[in-house]
PDB file of C-alpha atoms in Angstrom:
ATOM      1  CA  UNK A   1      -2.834 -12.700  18.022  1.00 76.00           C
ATOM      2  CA  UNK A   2       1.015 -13.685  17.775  1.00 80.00           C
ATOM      3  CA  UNK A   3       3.455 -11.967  15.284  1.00 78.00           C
ATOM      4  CA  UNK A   4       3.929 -15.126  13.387  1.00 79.00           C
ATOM      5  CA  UNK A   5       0.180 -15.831  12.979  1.00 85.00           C
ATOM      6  CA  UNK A   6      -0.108 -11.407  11.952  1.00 83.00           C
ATOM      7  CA  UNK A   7       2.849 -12.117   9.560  1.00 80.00           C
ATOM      8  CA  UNK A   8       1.786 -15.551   8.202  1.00 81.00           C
ATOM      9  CA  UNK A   9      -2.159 -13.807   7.549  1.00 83.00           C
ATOM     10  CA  UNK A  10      -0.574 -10.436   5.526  1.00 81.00           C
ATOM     11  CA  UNK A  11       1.535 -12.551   3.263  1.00 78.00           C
ATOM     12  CA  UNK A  12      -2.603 -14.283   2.563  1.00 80.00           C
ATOM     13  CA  UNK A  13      -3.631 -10.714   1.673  1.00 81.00           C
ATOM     14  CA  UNK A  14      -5.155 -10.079  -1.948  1.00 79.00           C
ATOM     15  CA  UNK A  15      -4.434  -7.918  -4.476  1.00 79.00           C
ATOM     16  CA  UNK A  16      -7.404  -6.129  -5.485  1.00 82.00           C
ATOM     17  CA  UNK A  17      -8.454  -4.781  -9.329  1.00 84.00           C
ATOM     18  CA  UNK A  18      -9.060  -0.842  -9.372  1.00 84.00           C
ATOM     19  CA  UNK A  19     -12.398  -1.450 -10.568  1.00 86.00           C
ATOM     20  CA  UNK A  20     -12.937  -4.215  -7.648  1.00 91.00           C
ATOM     21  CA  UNK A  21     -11.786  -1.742  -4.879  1.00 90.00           C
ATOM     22  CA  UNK A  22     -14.154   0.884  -6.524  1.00 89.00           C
ATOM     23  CA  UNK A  23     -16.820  -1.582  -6.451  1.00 95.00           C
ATOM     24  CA  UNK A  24     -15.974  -1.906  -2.687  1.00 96.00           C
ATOM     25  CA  UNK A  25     -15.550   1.278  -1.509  1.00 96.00           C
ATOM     26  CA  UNK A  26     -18.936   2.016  -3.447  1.00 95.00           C
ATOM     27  CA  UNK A  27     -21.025  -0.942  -1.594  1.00 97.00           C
ATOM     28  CA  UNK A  28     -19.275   0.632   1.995  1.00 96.00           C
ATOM     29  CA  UNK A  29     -19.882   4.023   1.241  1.00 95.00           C
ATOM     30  CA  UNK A  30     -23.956   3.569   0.000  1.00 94.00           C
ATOM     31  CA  UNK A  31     -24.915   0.438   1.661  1.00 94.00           C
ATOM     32  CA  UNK A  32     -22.427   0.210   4.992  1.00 94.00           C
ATOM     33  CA  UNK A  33     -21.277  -3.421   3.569  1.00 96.00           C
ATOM     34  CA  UNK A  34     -19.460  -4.421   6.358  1.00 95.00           C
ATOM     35  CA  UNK A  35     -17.673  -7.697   4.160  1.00 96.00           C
ATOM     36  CA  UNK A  36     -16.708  -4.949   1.744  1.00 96.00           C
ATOM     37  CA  UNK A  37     -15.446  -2.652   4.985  1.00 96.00           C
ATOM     38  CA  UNK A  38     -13.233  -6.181   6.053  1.00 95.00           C
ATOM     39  CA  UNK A  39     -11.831  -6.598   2.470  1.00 95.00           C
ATOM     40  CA  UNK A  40     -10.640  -3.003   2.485  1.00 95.00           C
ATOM     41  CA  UNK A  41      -9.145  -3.053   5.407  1.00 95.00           C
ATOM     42  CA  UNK A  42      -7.380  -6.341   4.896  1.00 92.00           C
ATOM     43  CA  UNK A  43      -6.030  -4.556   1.563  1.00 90.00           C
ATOM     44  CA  UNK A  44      -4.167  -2.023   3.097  1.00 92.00           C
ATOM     45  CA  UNK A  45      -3.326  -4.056   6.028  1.00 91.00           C
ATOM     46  CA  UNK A  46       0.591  -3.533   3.947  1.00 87.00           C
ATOM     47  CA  UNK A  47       0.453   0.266   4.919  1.00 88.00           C
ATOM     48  CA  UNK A  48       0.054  -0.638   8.665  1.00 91.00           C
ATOM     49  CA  UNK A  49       3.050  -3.562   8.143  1.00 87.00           C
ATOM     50  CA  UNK A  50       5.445  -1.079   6.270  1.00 83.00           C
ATOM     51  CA  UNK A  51       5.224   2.157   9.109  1.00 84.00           C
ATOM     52  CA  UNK A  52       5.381  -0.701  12.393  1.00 83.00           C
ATOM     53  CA  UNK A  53       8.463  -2.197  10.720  1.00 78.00           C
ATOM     54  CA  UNK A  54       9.937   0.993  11.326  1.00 77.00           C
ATOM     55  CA  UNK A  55       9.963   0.559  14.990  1.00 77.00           C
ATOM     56  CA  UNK A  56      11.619  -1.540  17.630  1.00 72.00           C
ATOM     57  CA  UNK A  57      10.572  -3.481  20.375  1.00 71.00           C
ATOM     58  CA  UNK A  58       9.736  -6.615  22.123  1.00 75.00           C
ATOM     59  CA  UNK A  59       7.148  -8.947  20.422  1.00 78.00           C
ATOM     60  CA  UNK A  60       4.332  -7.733  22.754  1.00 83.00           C
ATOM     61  CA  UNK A  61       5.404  -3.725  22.143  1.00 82.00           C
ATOM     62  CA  UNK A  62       5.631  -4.378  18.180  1.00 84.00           C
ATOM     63  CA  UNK A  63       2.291  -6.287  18.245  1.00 88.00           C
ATOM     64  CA  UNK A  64       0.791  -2.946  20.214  1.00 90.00           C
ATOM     65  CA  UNK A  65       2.194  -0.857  17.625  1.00 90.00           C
ATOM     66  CA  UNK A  66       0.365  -3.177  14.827  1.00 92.00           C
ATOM     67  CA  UNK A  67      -2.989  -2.691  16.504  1.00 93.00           C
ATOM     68  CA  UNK A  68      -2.271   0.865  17.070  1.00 94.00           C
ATOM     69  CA  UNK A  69      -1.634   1.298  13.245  1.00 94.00           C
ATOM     70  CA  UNK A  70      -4.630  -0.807  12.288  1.00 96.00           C
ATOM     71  CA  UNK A  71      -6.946   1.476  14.393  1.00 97.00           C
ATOM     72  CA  UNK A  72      -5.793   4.057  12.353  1.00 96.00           C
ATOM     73  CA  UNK A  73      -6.247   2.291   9.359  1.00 97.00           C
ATOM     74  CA  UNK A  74     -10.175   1.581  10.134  1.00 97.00           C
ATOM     75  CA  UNK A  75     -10.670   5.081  11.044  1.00 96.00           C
ATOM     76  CA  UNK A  76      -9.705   5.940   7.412  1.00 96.00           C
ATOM     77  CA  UNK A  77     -11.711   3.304   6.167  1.00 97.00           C
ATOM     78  CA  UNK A  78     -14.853   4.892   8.159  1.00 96.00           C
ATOM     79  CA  UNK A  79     -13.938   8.675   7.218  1.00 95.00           C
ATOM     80  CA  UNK A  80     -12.824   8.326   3.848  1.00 95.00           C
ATOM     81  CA  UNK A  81     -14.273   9.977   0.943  1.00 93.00           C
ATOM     82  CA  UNK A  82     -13.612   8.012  -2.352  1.00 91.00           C
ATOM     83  CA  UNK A  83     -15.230  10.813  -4.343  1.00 87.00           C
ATOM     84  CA  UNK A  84     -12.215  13.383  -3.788  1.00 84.00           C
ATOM     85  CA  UNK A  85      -9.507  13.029  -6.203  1.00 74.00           C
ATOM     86  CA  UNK A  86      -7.155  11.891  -3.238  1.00 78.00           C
ATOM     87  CA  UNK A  87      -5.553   8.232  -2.936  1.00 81.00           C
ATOM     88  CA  UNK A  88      -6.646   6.476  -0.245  1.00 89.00           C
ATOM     89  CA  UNK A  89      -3.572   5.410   0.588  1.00 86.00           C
ATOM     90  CA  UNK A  90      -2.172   9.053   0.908  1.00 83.00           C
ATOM     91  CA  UNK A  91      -4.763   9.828   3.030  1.00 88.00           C
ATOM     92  CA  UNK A  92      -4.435   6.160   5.232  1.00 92.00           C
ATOM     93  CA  UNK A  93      -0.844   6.514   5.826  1.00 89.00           C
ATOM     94  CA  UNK A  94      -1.318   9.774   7.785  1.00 89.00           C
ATOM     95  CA  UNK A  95      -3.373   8.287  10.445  1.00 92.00           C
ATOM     96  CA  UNK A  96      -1.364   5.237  10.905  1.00 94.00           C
ATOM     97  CA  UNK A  97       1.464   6.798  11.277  1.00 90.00           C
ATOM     98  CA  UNK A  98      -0.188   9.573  14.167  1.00 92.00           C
ATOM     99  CA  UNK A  99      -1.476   6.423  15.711  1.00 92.00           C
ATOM    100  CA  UNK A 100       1.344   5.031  16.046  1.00 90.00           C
ATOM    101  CA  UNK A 101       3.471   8.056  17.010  1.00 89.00           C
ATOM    102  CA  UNK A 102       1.129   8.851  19.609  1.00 89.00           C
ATOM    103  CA  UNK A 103       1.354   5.054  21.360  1.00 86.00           C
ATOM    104  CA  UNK A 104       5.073   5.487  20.919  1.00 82.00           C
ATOM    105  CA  UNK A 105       4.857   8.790  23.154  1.00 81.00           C
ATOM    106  CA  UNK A 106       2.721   7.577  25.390  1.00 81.00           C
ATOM    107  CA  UNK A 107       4.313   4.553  26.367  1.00 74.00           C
ATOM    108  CA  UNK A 108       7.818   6.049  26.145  1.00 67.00           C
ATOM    109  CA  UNK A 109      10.795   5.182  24.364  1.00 51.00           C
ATOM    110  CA  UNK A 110      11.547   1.763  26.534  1.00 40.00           C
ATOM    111  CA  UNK A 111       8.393   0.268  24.958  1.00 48.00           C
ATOM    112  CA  UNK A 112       9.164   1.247  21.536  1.00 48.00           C
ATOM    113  CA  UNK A 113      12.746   2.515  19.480  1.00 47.00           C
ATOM    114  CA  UNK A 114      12.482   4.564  16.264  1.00 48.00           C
ATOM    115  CA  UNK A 115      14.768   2.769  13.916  1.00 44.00           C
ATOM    116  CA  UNK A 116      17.436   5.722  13.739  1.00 45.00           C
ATOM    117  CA  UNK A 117      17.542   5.212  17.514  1.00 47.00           C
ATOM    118  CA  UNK A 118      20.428   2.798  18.899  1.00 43.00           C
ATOM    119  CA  UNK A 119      19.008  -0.469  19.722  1.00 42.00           C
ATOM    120  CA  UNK A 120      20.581  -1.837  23.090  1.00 47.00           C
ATOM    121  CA  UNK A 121      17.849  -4.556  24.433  1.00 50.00           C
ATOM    122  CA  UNK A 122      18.688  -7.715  23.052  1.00 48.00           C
ATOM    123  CA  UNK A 123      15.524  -9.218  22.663  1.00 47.00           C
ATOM    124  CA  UNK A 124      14.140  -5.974  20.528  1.00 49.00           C
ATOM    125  CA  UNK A 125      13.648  -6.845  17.210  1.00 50.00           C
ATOM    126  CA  UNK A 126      12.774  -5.520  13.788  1.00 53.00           C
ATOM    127  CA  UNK A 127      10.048  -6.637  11.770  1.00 52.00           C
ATOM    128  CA  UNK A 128      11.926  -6.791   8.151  1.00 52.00           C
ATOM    129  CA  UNK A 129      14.890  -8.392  10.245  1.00 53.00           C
ATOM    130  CA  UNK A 130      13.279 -11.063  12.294  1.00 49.00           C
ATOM    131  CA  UNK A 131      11.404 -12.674   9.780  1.00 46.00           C
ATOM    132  CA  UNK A 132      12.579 -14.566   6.537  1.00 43.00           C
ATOM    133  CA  UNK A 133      10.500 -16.479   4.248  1.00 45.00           C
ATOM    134  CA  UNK A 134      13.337 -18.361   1.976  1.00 42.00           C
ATOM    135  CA  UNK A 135      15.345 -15.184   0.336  1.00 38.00           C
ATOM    136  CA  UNK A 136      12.303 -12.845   0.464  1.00 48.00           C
ATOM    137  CA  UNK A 137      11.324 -10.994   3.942  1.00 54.00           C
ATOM    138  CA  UNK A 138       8.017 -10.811   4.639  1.00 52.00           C
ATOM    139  CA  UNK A 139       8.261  -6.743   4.739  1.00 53.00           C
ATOM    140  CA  UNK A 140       9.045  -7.548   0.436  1.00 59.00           C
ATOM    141  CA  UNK A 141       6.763  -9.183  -0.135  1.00 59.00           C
ATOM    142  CA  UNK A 142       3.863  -7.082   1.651  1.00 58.00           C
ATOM    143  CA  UNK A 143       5.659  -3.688  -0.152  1.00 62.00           C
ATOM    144  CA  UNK A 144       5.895  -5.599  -3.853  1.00 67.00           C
ATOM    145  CA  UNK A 145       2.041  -6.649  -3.815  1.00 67.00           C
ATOM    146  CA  UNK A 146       0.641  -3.475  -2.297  1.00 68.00           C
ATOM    147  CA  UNK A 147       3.185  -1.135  -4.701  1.00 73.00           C
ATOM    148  CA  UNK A 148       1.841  -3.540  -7.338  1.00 75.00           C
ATOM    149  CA  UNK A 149      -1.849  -2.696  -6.870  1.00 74.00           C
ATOM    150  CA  UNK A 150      -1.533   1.141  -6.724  1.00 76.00           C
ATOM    151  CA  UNK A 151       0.301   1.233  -9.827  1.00 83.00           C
ATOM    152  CA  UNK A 152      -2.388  -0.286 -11.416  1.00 80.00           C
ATOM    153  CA  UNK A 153      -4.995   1.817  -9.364  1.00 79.00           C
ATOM    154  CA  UNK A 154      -3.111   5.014 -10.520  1.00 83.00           C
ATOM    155  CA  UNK A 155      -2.591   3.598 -14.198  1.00 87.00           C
ATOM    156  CA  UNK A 156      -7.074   3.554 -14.353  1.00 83.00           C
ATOM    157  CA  UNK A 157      -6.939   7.118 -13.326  1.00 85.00           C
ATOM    158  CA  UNK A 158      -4.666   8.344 -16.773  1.00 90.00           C
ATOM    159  CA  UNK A 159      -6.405   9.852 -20.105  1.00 93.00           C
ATOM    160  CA  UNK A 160      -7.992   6.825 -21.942  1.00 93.00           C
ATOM    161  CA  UNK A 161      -4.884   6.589 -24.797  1.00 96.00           C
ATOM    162  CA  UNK A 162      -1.994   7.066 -21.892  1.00 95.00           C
ATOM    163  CA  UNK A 163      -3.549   3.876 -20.363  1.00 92.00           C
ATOM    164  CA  UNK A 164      -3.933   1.653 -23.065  1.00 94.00           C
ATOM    165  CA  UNK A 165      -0.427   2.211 -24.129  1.00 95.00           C
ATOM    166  CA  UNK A 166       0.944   0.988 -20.900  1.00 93.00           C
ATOM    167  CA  UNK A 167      -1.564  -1.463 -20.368  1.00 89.00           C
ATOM    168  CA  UNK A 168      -0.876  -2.827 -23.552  1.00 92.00           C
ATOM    169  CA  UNK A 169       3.690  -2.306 -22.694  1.00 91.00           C
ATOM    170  CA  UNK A 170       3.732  -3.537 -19.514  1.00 86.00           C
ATOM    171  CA  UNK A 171       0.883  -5.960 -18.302  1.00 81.00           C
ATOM    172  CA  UNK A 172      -0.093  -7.197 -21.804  1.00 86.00           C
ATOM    173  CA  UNK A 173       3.556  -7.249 -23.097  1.00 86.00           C
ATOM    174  CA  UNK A 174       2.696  -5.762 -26.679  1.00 90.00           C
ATOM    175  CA  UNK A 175       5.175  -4.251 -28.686  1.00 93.00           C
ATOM    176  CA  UNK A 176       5.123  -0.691 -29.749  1.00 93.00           C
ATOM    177  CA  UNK A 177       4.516  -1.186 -33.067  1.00 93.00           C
ATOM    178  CA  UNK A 178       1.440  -3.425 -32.351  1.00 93.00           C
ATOM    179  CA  UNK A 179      -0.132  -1.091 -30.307  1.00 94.00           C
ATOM    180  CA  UNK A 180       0.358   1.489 -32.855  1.00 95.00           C
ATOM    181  CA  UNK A 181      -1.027  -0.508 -35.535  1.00 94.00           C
ATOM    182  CA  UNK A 182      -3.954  -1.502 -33.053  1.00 92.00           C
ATOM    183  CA  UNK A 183      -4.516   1.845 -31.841  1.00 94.00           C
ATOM    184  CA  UNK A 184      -4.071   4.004 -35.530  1.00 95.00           C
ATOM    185  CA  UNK A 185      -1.592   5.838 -34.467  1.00 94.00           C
ATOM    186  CA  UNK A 186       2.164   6.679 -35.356  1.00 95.00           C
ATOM    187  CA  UNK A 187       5.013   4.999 -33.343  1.00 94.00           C
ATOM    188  CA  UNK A 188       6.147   8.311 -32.209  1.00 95.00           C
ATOM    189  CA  UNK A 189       2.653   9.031 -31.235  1.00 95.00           C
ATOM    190  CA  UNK A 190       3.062   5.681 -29.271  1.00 95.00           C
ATOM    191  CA  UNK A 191       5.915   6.480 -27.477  1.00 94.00           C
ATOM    192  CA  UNK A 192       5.292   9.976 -26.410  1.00 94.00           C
ATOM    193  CA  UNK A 193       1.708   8.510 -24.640  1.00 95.00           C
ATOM    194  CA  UNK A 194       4.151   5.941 -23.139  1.00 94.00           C
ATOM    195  CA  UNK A 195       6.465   8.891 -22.146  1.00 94.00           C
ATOM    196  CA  UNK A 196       3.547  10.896 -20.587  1.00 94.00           C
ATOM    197  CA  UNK A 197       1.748   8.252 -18.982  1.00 93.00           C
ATOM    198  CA  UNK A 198       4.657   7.046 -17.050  1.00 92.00           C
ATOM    199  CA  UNK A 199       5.231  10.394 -15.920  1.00 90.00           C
ATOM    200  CA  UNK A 200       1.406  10.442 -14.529  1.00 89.00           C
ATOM    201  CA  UNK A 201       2.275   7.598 -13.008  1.00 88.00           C
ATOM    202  CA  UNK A 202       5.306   8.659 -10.979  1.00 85.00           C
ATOM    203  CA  UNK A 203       3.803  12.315  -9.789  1.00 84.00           C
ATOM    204  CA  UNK A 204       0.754  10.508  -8.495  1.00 79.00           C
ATOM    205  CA  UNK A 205       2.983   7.600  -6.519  1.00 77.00           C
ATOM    206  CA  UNK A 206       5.501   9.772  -5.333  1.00 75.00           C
ATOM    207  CA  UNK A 207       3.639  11.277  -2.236  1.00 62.00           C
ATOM    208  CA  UNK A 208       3.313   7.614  -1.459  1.00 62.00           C
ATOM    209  CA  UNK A 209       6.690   6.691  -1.784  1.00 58.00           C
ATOM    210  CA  UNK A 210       7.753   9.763   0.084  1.00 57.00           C
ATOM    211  CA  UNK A 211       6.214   8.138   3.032  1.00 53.00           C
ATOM    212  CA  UNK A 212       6.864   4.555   2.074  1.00 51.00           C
TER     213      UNK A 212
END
């Protein structure tokens, strides 16, 4: 596969719905649905995107690096647990990134540049620097979807009240007052589960983000 055709297929990737990837990971898990393997792996096909675009290299090195990460991606696919209270994409991101660092030792450092390294071969490239899509990079628009799916797989995992209150602020646009009205409860009361729930939020996305 060429970079352009790997960079035209992520921007076709799909968010998924928390209960959706549940559904998914349940179907794998008891029945070895191998279309429900595919769609879980083409999910998270942004992780593998976000930790190659970190390296340099010729088309051909940065495509190895791509396939390297994707390895590692399937491997957590296969060996994943979804009943532990762990992320998936915590645990992912680990063995992308030790797939990749391990092609990137043994191929040396003229196949493939860490991005703090200096960059003297002309023809290297980056992947968030080689290809635009109007104003947006391709790199953006893989990160905003894929941030935009965990937040709402992390949002499912708060206490009941905490979720409605930011389901109701931020995807269903309803003002404070509404949902107190809705919900019985005092504005305060409102605010403070807005207050703790984005808080939830934050601590269990910022492991992620640490590595994103």
């Amino acid at each position: 596969m060429s970079l352009n055709k790997y960079l035209a297929e992520l921007k076709q990737v799909r968010m998924l719905e928390p209960e959706e990837e549940r559904e998914l990971w349940r179907l794998y898990k008891k029945n070895g649905d191998h279309d429900s393997r595919r769609t879980l792996i083409e999910h998270y096909q942004p992780l593998v995107f976000k930790t190659a675009a970190r390296w340099r290299g010729n088309e051909s090195a940065i495509m190895d690096i791509i396939q390297e990460g994707t390895i590692g991606l399937i491997e957590a696919v296969e060996n994943f647990d979804p009943d532990r209270n762990v992320a998936f994409s915590l645990y992912a991101v680990h063995r992308i990134r030790g797939r990749i660092l391990n092609y990137a030792e043994r191929e040396g450092e003229l196949r493939c540049l860490s991005i703090d390294s200096p960059l003297n071969d002309e023809e290297s490239v980056t992947l968030e620097n080689r290809f635009l899509d109007g104003d947006q990079t391709v790199a953006a628009q893989a990160e905003n979807n894929f941030l935009v799916s965990q937040v709402k797989t992390a949002m499912e995992r708060l206490p009941a009240n905490e979720r409605l209150v930011l389901n109701g602020v931020y995807l269903a646009e309803q003002e404070p007052k509404e949902l107190a009205e809705t919900m019985n409860l005092s504005l305060s009361h409102i605010y403070r589960l807005q207050k703790q729930g984005v808080r939830r939020v934050r601590g269990m996305l910022s492991k992620l983000m640490q590595h994103w």
